Coordinates of C-alpha atoms in Angstrom, one line a residue:
X1 CA -37.4 -16.4 -21.5
X2 CA -36.2 -12.9 -20.6
X3 CA -37.8 -10.5 -21.8
X4 CA -41.0 -11.5 -20.4
X5 CA -42.8 -9.1 -23.0
X6 CA -42.0 -6.6 -26.0
X7 CA -43.7 -3.9 -27.3
X8 CA -43.2 -2.1 -30.5
X9 CA -41.4 0.5 -30.0
X10 CA -41.8 3.4 -32.1
X11 CA -44.9 3.8 -29.6
X12 CA -43.3 3.8 -26.5
X13 CA -41.2 6.0 -27.9
X14 CA -43.5 9.2 -28.3
X15 CA -44.0 9.5 -24.9
X16 CA -42.2 13.4 -23.6
X17 CA -40.5 13.4 -20.5
X18 CA -40.1 16.8 -19.6
X19 CA -39.3 16.5 -15.9
X20 CA -37.0 15.2 -14.2
X21 CA -36.5 14.3 -10.0
X22 CA -33.3 13.9 -8.9
X23 CA -32.5 12.5 -5.8
X24 CA -28.1 11.5 -4.9
X25 CA -26.7 9.6 -1.5
X26 CA -23.3 10.5 -1.0
X27 CA -22.2 9.7 1.9
X28 CA -23.6 9.6 5.8
X29 CA -23.9 13.1 6.0
X30 CA -26.0 13.3 2.1
X31 CA -28.7 11.0 2.2
X32 CA -31.1 10.6 -0.8
X33 CA -30.0 15.0 -1.2
X34 CA -32.6 16.4 -4.0
X35 CA -30.7 18.3 -6.1
X36 CA -31.3 20.4 -9.6
X37 CA -29.9 19.0 -12.5
X38 CA -27.2 21.8 -12.8
X39 CA -26.6 20.9 -8.5
X40 CA -25.0 17.5 -10.8
X41 CA -21.6 16.8 -10.2
X42 CA -19.8 17.6 -14.5
X43 CA -18.7 14.5 -16.5
X44 CA -15.1 14.3 -15.2
X45 CA -13.6 13.6 -19.4
X46 CA -10.7 11.9 -17.9
X47 CA -13.1 9.3 -15.6
X48 CA -14.9 5.7 -17.0
X49 CA -17.3 7.0 -19.4
X50 CA -20.4 4.7 -18.6
X51 CA -23.8 5.0 -21.2
X52 CA -26.8 4.0 -19.7
X53 CA -29.1 2.7 -22.0
X54 CA -32.5 3.0 -21.5
X55 CA -34.8 1.1 -23.2
X56 CA -39.1 0.8 -22.8
X57 CA -39.8 -1.6 -25.4
X58 CA -38.2 -4.6 -23.4
X59 CA -40.7 -4.9 -20.0
X60 CA -39.8 -7.6 -17.9
X61 CA -41.7 -8.1 -14.3
X62 CA -44.7 -6.5 -12.5
X63 CA -43.3 -4.8 -8.8
X64 CA -45.3 -5.3 -5.6
X65 CA -43.1 -3.1 -4.0
X66 CA -40.9 -2.5 -1.3
X67 CA -40.9 -2.3 2.5
X68 CA -39.7 -4.2 6.5
X69 CA -41.1 -6.0 9.0
X70 CA -44.1 -5.4 11.2
X71 CA -42.5 -8.3 13.8
X72 CA -43.5 -8.4 17.5
X73 CA -40.2 -5.7 19.1
X74 CA -41.3 -3.5 16.0
X75 CA -44.4 -3.2 16.8
X76 CA -44.4 -2.5 20.2
X77 CA -41.4 -0.1 19.8
X78 CA -43.6 2.1 16.7
X79 CA -47.2 1.8 19.2
X80 CA -45.6 1.8 22.4
X81 CA -42.1 3.2 22.9
X82 CA -42.7 6.0 20.7
X83 CA -45.3 8.9 21.1
X84 CA -48.2 9.4 19.4
X85 CA -46.7 12.5 17.2
X86 CA -43.4 10.7 16.8
X87 CA -45.7 7.2 15.5
X88 CA -48.0 9.5 12.8
X89 CA -44.8 11.6 12.0
X90 CA -42.9 8.2 11.2
X91 CA -46.3 6.4 9.3
X92 CA -45.8 9.2 7.6
X93 CA -42.7 9.1 6.5
X94 CA -43.0 4.8 6.1
X95 CA -46.5 5.5 3.5
X96 CA -47.7 7.9 2.6
X97 CA -46.4 7.6 -1.2
X98 CA -46.6 12.0 -1.6
X99 CA -45.2 12.8 2.2
X100 CA -43.3 10.1 3.2
X101 CA -41.5 6.7 0.6
X102 CA -44.9 4.7 0.3
X103 CA -43.8 1.3 1.4
X104 CA -46.1 -0.9 -0.1
X105 CA -45.4 -4.6 0.9
X106 CA -45.0 -6.1 4.6
X107 CA -43.9 -9.3 5.2
X108 CA -45.1 -9.8 9.1
X109 CA -43.9 -13.7 11.2
X110 CA -47.3 -15.6 11.9
X111 CA -45.7 -15.6 15.6
X112 CA -42.7 -14.6 17.1
X113 CA -39.5 -14.7 15.5
X114 CA -36.1 -14.0 17.1
X115 CA -37.2 -10.8 17.7
X116 CA -40.3 -10.8 19.2
X117 CA -40.1 -9.5 22.6
X118 CA -41.1 -13.7 24.1
X119 CA -42.5 -16.9 22.6
X120 CA -45.5 -17.3 20.8
X121 CA -47.5 -18.6 18.3
X122 CA -51.3 -18.1 17.5
X123 CA -52.2 -21.6 18.8
X124 CA -50.3 -22.1 22.0
X125 CA -51.3 -24.9 24.0
X126 CA -49.8 -26.9 27.7
X127 CA -47.0 -29.9 28.0
X128 CA -48.5 -32.7 26.4
X129 CA -52.0 -31.3 24.8
X130 CA -52.7 -31.4 21.1
X131 CA -55.5 -29.1 19.2
X132 CA -55.7 -30.2 15.6
X133 CA -60.0 -28.4 15.5
X134 CA -57.0 -25.4 16.4
X135 CA -60.3 -24.7 18.5
X136 CA -58.1 -22.6 20.7
X137 CA -56.6 -20.7 17.8
X138 CA -56.1 -17.0 18.5
X139 CA -54.7 -13.7 16.7
X140 CA -54.8 -11.7 20.0
X141 CA -51.3 -11.3 20.4
X142 CA -51.5 -9.2 16.8
X143 CA -54.6 -7.6 17.9
X144 CA -52.7 -5.5 20.9
X145 CA -49.6 -3.6 18.7
X146 CA -49.1 -5.2 14.6
X147 CA -52.4 -5.1 12.8
X148 CA -53.7 -1.0 14.4
X149 CA -50.7 -0.3 12.8
X150 CA -50.8 -2.8 9.3
X151 CA -54.4 -1.0 9.9
X152 CA -52.5 2.3 9.8
X153 CA -50.5 1.4 7.6
X154 CA -53.1 0.2 4.5
X155 CA -54.5 4.0 5.8
X156 CA -51.7 5.4 4.3
X157 CA -51.6 3.5 1.1
X158 CA -53.8 1.6 0.0
X159 CA -52.0 -0.4 -2.6
X160 CA -50.6 -1.7 0.6
X161 CA -49.7 -5.7 0.3
X162 CA -49.2 -8.3 3.9
X163 CA -47.6 -11.7 3.5
X164 CA -47.3 -14.2 5.9
X165 CA -44.9 -17.0 6.9
X166 CA -44.2 -18.0 10.7
X167 CA -40.8 -18.9 11.7
X168 CA -42.6 -22.2 13.6
X169 CA -45.1 -23.8 13.7
X170 CA -47.1 -24.1 17.3
X171 CA -44.7 -26.4 19.2
X172 CA -47.6 -29.9 20.0
X173 CA -46.7 -30.4 15.8
X174 CA -43.9 -30.8 16.3
X175 CA -40.9 -33.2 17.1
X176 CA -39.2 -30.9 19.4
X177 CA -42.5 -30.3 20.7
X178 CA -41.1 -27.3 21.2
X179 CA -41.0 -23.7 18.7
X180 CA -37.3 -24.1 19.0
X181 CA -35.9 -27.1 16.2
X182 CA -37.7 -30.2 15.0
X183 CA -39.9 -31.2 12.1
X184 CA -43.9 -31.0 11.4
X185 CA -44.8 -34.3 12.6
X186 CA -47.0 -35.0 9.4
X187 CA -50.7 -36.1 11.5
X188 CA -50.3 -32.3 11.7
X189 CA -49.7 -31.5 8.6
X190 CA -53.9 -30.5 7.9
X191 CA -53.9 -28.4 11.2
X192 CA -51.2 -26.6 9.2
X193 CA -52.6 -26.2 6.4
X194 CA -55.9 -24.6 8.7
X195 CA -53.4 -23.1 11.0
X196 CA -52.6 -20.7 7.5
X197 CA -56.7 -20.1 6.9
X198 CA -57.6 -19.4 10.6
X199 CA -54.3 -16.7 10.4
X200 CA -55.3 -15.5 6.6
X201 CA -59.5 -15.7 7.5
X202 CA -58.5 -13.8 10.9
X203 CA -56.7 -10.6 9.2
X204 CA -59.7 -11.0 6.7
X205 CA -62.0 -10.1 9.6
X206 CA -59.7 -7.4 10.3
X207 CA -60.3 -5.7 6.3
X208 CA -56.5 -6.9 6.8
X209 CA -56.9 -9.3 2.7
X210 CA -53.3 -11.5 3.2
X211 CA -51.5 -11.2 0.1
X212 CA -49.1 -14.7 0.5
X213 CA -47.7 -16.5 3.0
X214 CA -45.0 -18.9 3.2
X215 CA -44.9 -23.0 4.8
X216 CA -41.7 -21.7 7.1
X217 CA -39.7 -19.1 7.7
X218 CA -35.6 -20.1 6.5
X219 CA -36.9 -24.0 5.4
X220 CA -33.5 -25.1 6.3
X221 CA -32.7 -23.6 9.6
X222 CA -32.8 -24.5 12.8
X223 CA -32.0 -21.8 14.9
X224 CA -31.4 -22.7 18.4
X225 CA -32.3 -20.1 20.8
X226 CA -35.3 -18.6 18.4
X227 CA -38.0 -20.5 16.9
X228 CA -37.6 -21.8 13.7
X229 CA -37.5 -25.7 12.4
X230 CA -36.2 -27.5 9.3
X231 CA -38.3 -28.1 6.5
X232 CA -37.4 -30.4 4.3
X233 CA -38.0 -29.2 0.6
X234 CA -40.1 -33.2 -0.4
X235 CA -42.1 -32.7 2.7
X236 CA -42.9 -28.8 1.9
X237 CA -44.3 -30.0 -1.5
X238 CA -45.6 -33.0 -0.3
X239 CA -47.2 -30.4 2.4
X240 CA -48.2 -27.4 -0.7
X241 CA -49.9 -29.7 -2.8
X242 CA -51.5 -31.8 -0.5
X243 CA -53.2 -30.2 2.0
X244 CA -51.9 -26.7 2.2
X245 CA -53.7 -25.8 -1.9
X246 CA -56.4 -27.3 -1.3
X247 CA -57.3 -26.0 1.9
X248 CA -56.9 -22.6 0.0
X249 CA -59.2 -23.7 -2.8
X250 CA -62.8 -24.9 -0.5
X251 CA -62.2 -22.7 1.7
X252 CA -62.0 -19.5 -1.0
X253 CA -58.3 -18.0 -0.7
X254 CA -57.3 -16.0 -2.9
X255 CA -53.7 -16.4 -1.1
X256 CA -50.3 -16.7 -3.0
X257 CA -48.7 -19.4 -1.3
X258 CA -44.5 -19.4 -2.2
X259 CA -41.7 -21.6 -1.4
X260 CA -38.6 -21.8 0.4
X261 CA -38.1 -18.1 2.1
X262 CA -34.7 -19.5 1.9
X263 CA -31.2 -18.1 1.2
X264 CA -30.0 -18.1 -2.9
X265 CA -27.3 -20.5 -2.2
X266 CA -29.6 -23.7 -1.9
X267 CA -31.8 -23.1 -5.1
X268 CA -31.4 -26.8 -5.9
X269 CA -34.7 -25.9 -3.1
X270 CA -37.4 -24.4 -4.6
X271 CA -36.4 -26.9 -7.6
X272 CA -37.7 -29.5 -5.6
X273 CA -41.3 -28.5 -4.4
X274 CA -41.9 -26.8 -8.2
X275 CA -40.9 -29.9 -9.5
X276 CA -42.7 -32.0 -7.1
X277 CA -45.9 -29.6 -6.8
X278 CA -45.6 -26.8 -9.5
X279 CA -49.2 -26.6 -10.1
X280 CA -50.2 -25.1 -6.4
X281 CA -47.2 -22.8 -6.0
X282 CA -47.3 -19.2 -7.4
X283 CA -44.0 -18.2 -6.6
X284 CA -40.4 -18.6 -4.5
X285 CA -39.3 -16.4 -2.1
X286 CA -35.1 -15.4 -1.6
X287 CA -33.7 -14.1 1.3
X288 CA -29.6 -12.9 1.3
X289 CA -27.9 -14.2 3.6
X290 CA -26.0 -16.9 0.9
X291 CA -25.1 -17.3 -2.6
X292 CA -26.6 -14.5 -5.1
X293 CA -29.4 -12.9 -6.7
X294 CA -28.4 -14.9 -9.9
X295 CA -30.0 -18.1 -7.7
X296 CA -33.6 -15.9 -8.6
X297 CA -33.9 -16.1 -13.0
X298 CA -31.9 -19.4 -12.6
X299 CA -35.1 -20.9 -11.1
X300 CA -37.1 -18.1 -12.3
X301 CA -35.6 -18.9 -15.7
X302 CA -37.1 -23.2 -15.5
X303 CA -40.2 -22.0 -13.6
X304 CA -40.9 -19.0 -15.5
X305 CA -44.7 -18.7 -14.9
X306 CA -43.9 -19.3 -11.1
X307 CA -42.9 -15.4 -9.3
X308 CA -40.4 -14.7 -7.5
X309 CA -40.3 -11.9 -3.9
X310 CA -37.4 -11.0 -2.1
X311 CA -39.0 -11.1 1.1
X312 CA -36.2 -10.3 3.7
X313 CA -32.5 -9.5 4.4
X314 CA -31.1 -7.6 6.9
X315 CA -28.1 -5.1 7.6
X316 CA -26.6 -5.1 11.3
X317 CA -22.9 -5.1 13.0
X318 CA -21.3 -7.6 9.9
X319 CA -20.6 -5.4 8.1
X320 CA -20.4 -2.4 10.5
X321 CA -19.2 0.9 7.9
X322 CA -21.4 2.5 6.1
X323 CA -20.6 3.6 3.5
X324 CA -20.3 -1.1 3.1
X325 CA -23.4 -0.8 4.5
X326 CA -25.3 1.5 2.1
X327 CA -23.5 0.2 -0.7
X328 CA -25.3 -3.6 0.0
X329 CA -28.5 -2.6 -0.3
X330 CA -28.4 -0.3 -3.2
X331 CA -26.2 -2.8 -5.0
X332 CA -28.3 -5.7 -4.0
X333 CA -31.8 -4.5 -4.2
X334 CA -30.4 -3.4 -7.8
X335 CA -29.7 -7.3 -8.4
X336 CA -32.9 -8.1 -6.9
X337 CA -34.9 -6.1 -9.4
X338 CA -32.7 -7.0 -12.7
X339 CA -32.9 -10.6 -11.1
X340 CA -36.9 -10.4 -11.7
X341 CA -38.2 -9.3 -8.1
X342 CA -41.9 -9.1 -7.4
X343 CA -40.7 -7.2 -4.1
X344 CA -37.5 -5.9 -1.9
X345 CA -38.3 -6.6 1.9
X346 CA -35.6 -5.5 4.3
X347 CA -36.3 -6.8 7.8
X348 CA -37.1 -5.0 11.5
X349 CA -39.4 -1.8 10.5
X350 CA -38.1 -0.7 13.5
X351 CA -34.9 -1.9 16.9
X352 CA -34.5 -0.3 19.6
X353 CA -30.8 0.9 20.8
X354 CA -29.3 -2.5 21.7
X355 CA -30.6 -4.1 18.5
X356 CA -33.8 -5.5 20.3
X357 CA -35.6 -6.8 21.7
X358 CA -35.5 -10.2 20.8
X359 CA -36.6 -13.8 22.5
X360 CA -35.5 -14.1 26.0
X361 CA -31.9 -16.2 25.6
X362 CA -31.1 -15.0 22.1
X363 CA -28.7 -13.0 23.4
X364 CA -26.7 -10.0 21.3
X365 CA -28.9 -8.7 18.3
X366 CA -26.1 -7.6 16.1
X367 CA -29.7 -6.7 13.2
X368 CA -30.1 -3.4 12.1
X369 CA -34.1 -1.5 11.8
X370 CA -35.6 0.8 9.3
X371 CA -35.4 3.5 11.9
X372 CA -34.4 3.5 15.5
X373 CA -36.3 3.8 18.4
X374 CA -34.2 4.2 21.8
X375 CA -36.9 3.2 24.5
X376 CA -34.4 4.9 27.2
X377 CA -35.1 8.1 25.1
X378 CA -38.2 7.7 23.4
X379 CA -35.6 9.0 20.4
X380 CA -36.9 8.1 16.8
X381 CA -34.4 8.4 14.2
X382 CA -34.2 7.3 10.7
X383 CA -31.3 4.8 9.1
X384 CA -29.2 3.9 5.9
X385 CA -31.8 0.9 5.5
X386 CA -34.9 4.1 5.2
X387 CA -32.7 6.6 2.9
X388 CA -31.9 4.1 0.6
X389 CA -35.7 1.8 0.7
X390 CA -36.2 5.5 -0.8
X391 CA -34.2 6.1 -3.6
X392 CA -36.3 2.6 -4.9
X393 CA -39.8 2.8 -3.2
X394 CA -40.4 6.9 -3.4
X395 CA -40.7 7.1 -7.4
X396 CA -40.8 3.1 -8.7
X397 CA -44.6 2.7 -7.2
X398 CA -46.9 -0.6 -7.4
X399 CA -47.6 -2.5 -11.1
X400 CA -44.6 -0.8 -12.7
X401 CA -42.9 -2.7 -15.2
X402 CA -39.2 -3.4 -15.4
X403 CA -37.8 -2.1 -18.3
X404 CA -34.5 -3.2 -20.6
X405 CA -31.4 -1.1 -18.6
X406 CA -27.6 -1.2 -19.6
X407 CA -26.1 -2.3 -16.2
X408 CA -22.3 -3.2 -15.3
X409 CA -20.9 -4.1 -12.9
X410 CA -19.2 0.3 -12.3
X411 CA -21.8 1.8 -12.4
X412 CA -25.0 -0.3 -11.8
X413 CA -29.1 0.1 -12.9
X414 CA -32.3 -1.3 -13.0
X415 CA -35.7 1.0 -14.4
X416 CA -39.2 0.4 -14.4
X417 CA -42.1 2.6 -16.3
X418 CA -44.9 3.3 -13.1
X419 CA -48.5 2.8 -14.3
X420 CA -48.4 6.9 -15.8
X421 CA -46.0 6.6 -18.3
X422 CA -42.9 8.1 -16.2
X423 CA -39.9 6.4 -15.7
X424 CA -37.7 5.6 -12.6
X425 CA -33.9 4.8 -13.1
X426 CA -31.4 3.7 -9.7
X427 CA -27.8 4.3 -10.1
X428 CA -25.3 2.9 -7.9
X429 CA -21.5 3.5 -8.6
X430 CA -19.8 -0.3 -7.9
X431 CA -16.7 1.2 -8.7
X432 CA -13.4 2.9 -6.8
X433 CA -13.4 5.6 -8.5
X434 CA -15.7 8.7 -9.8
X435 CA -16.9 7.7 -13.2
X436 CA -19.0 9.9 -15.6
X437 CA -22.3 9.2 -16.7
X438 CA -24.9 9.2 -19.5
X439 CA -28.1 8.3 -19.5
X440 CA -30.2 8.2 -22.1
X441 CA -34.5 7.0 -21.7
X442 CA -36.8 7.2 -24.9
X443 CA -38.9 10.3 -25.3
X444 CA -37.0 12.4 -22.1
X445 CA -33.2 14.3 -23.0
X446 CA -30.0 13.2 -21.9
X447 CA -28.4 13.6 -18.8
X448 CA -24.9 13.3 -18.1
X449 CA -23.4 13.5 -14.7
X450 CA -20.8 12.2 -12.5
X451 CA -20.8 10.1 -9.8
X452 CA -18.5 9.6 -7.3
X453 CA -17.3 5.8 -5.8
X454 CA -20.1 4.1 -3.6
X455 CA -23.4 6.3 -3.9
X456 CA -26.1 6.6 -5.6
X457 CA -29.0 8.4 -7.9
X458 CA -32.4 8.0 -8.9
X459 CA -33.5 10.0 -11.6
X460 CA -37.3 10.4 -11.8
X461 CA -38.2 11.3 -15.7
X462 CA -41.9 12.6 -16.0

């Protein structure tokens, strides 16, 4: 089931797309530059020719959008370290669809992650105490920095969707008695389901609906120095089917439940959850730290009624050269979308000059934020991730539908039709040489140009 919908080709080709906006990235000093057709590099007759055919009679997934995470660290840096003027500029450039790049999906940790100033959950208790009735539940921590930023983001972009993912349940629910390590004690499955309900209702009380949750971030990884938990597939299926979904139904919640929330290299995990609890699961969440994005399609084909979401990918010092790092976001972003994902969400919205703050005992951090907030100088800088996201998010808007586009390992492409009928094509020359490219879009003139090696181009036809 590769093509989700197929419309009459004559109907889809009647549109007349006469305006073209072009944005190019070609190296660290030339990121997301607006160009005219005349300013594009002419095609080299000696270069390899790639013909990109856009077919809007083929329709695939509907898009939710692009974004990153207001971790505790990111929210603190943006809300407390930046000046009000810097914060206003940043939020505008992140979320406003006209003045900025229109980010429209936020996936936030429910409690502390590795990028937090301290360990915390929404129900912390003294050692040895328990609270099955969740009498001590509170999101007060989030009300300081995270919720004010979320409210401002929604004001700037009312289409924004919020996802929530815990790195760990409260320690008293776990075999380790701590937010580090351990597994969820089955006795507390009902309380943990209630924990999600309380979170969703508490955010709703602030005017922030929670679009989707996952039961556990990175269910197969238990770090020894920051919050985490092993949540085996059979246990997660039982928790979702017998506890979490029934609690959502009981409380009239429409929040989506996404399983797994981990890497492409273990597709048997979501397949197991879906086999045992598909009727209670809305989709699968994926990360890019292992495997290939084709795993998304393999699982989707097995369960075509479930959604595909990409919920975390971070760049960092393990990909040190700029070209490789930028290429990774562009290449992988295109392939994530070509493999049915409704979302493309990077990691920290902001980190400081030391790639932090991180929880105590974390050690050296190598992750990169969408922006860098220098704590010492209070300087604000936009990283390559911001400009790479711009190639997608500025021009592919929520509810856009992916349409057919030819693509190969030389010039990768993905195309979407927006609700206003405009078509956006994102291209990345993944070869080591210049390529000559022709793009054929129904209702528009053919566009021919040269693309330097490892350069990206967004064509927005209106």
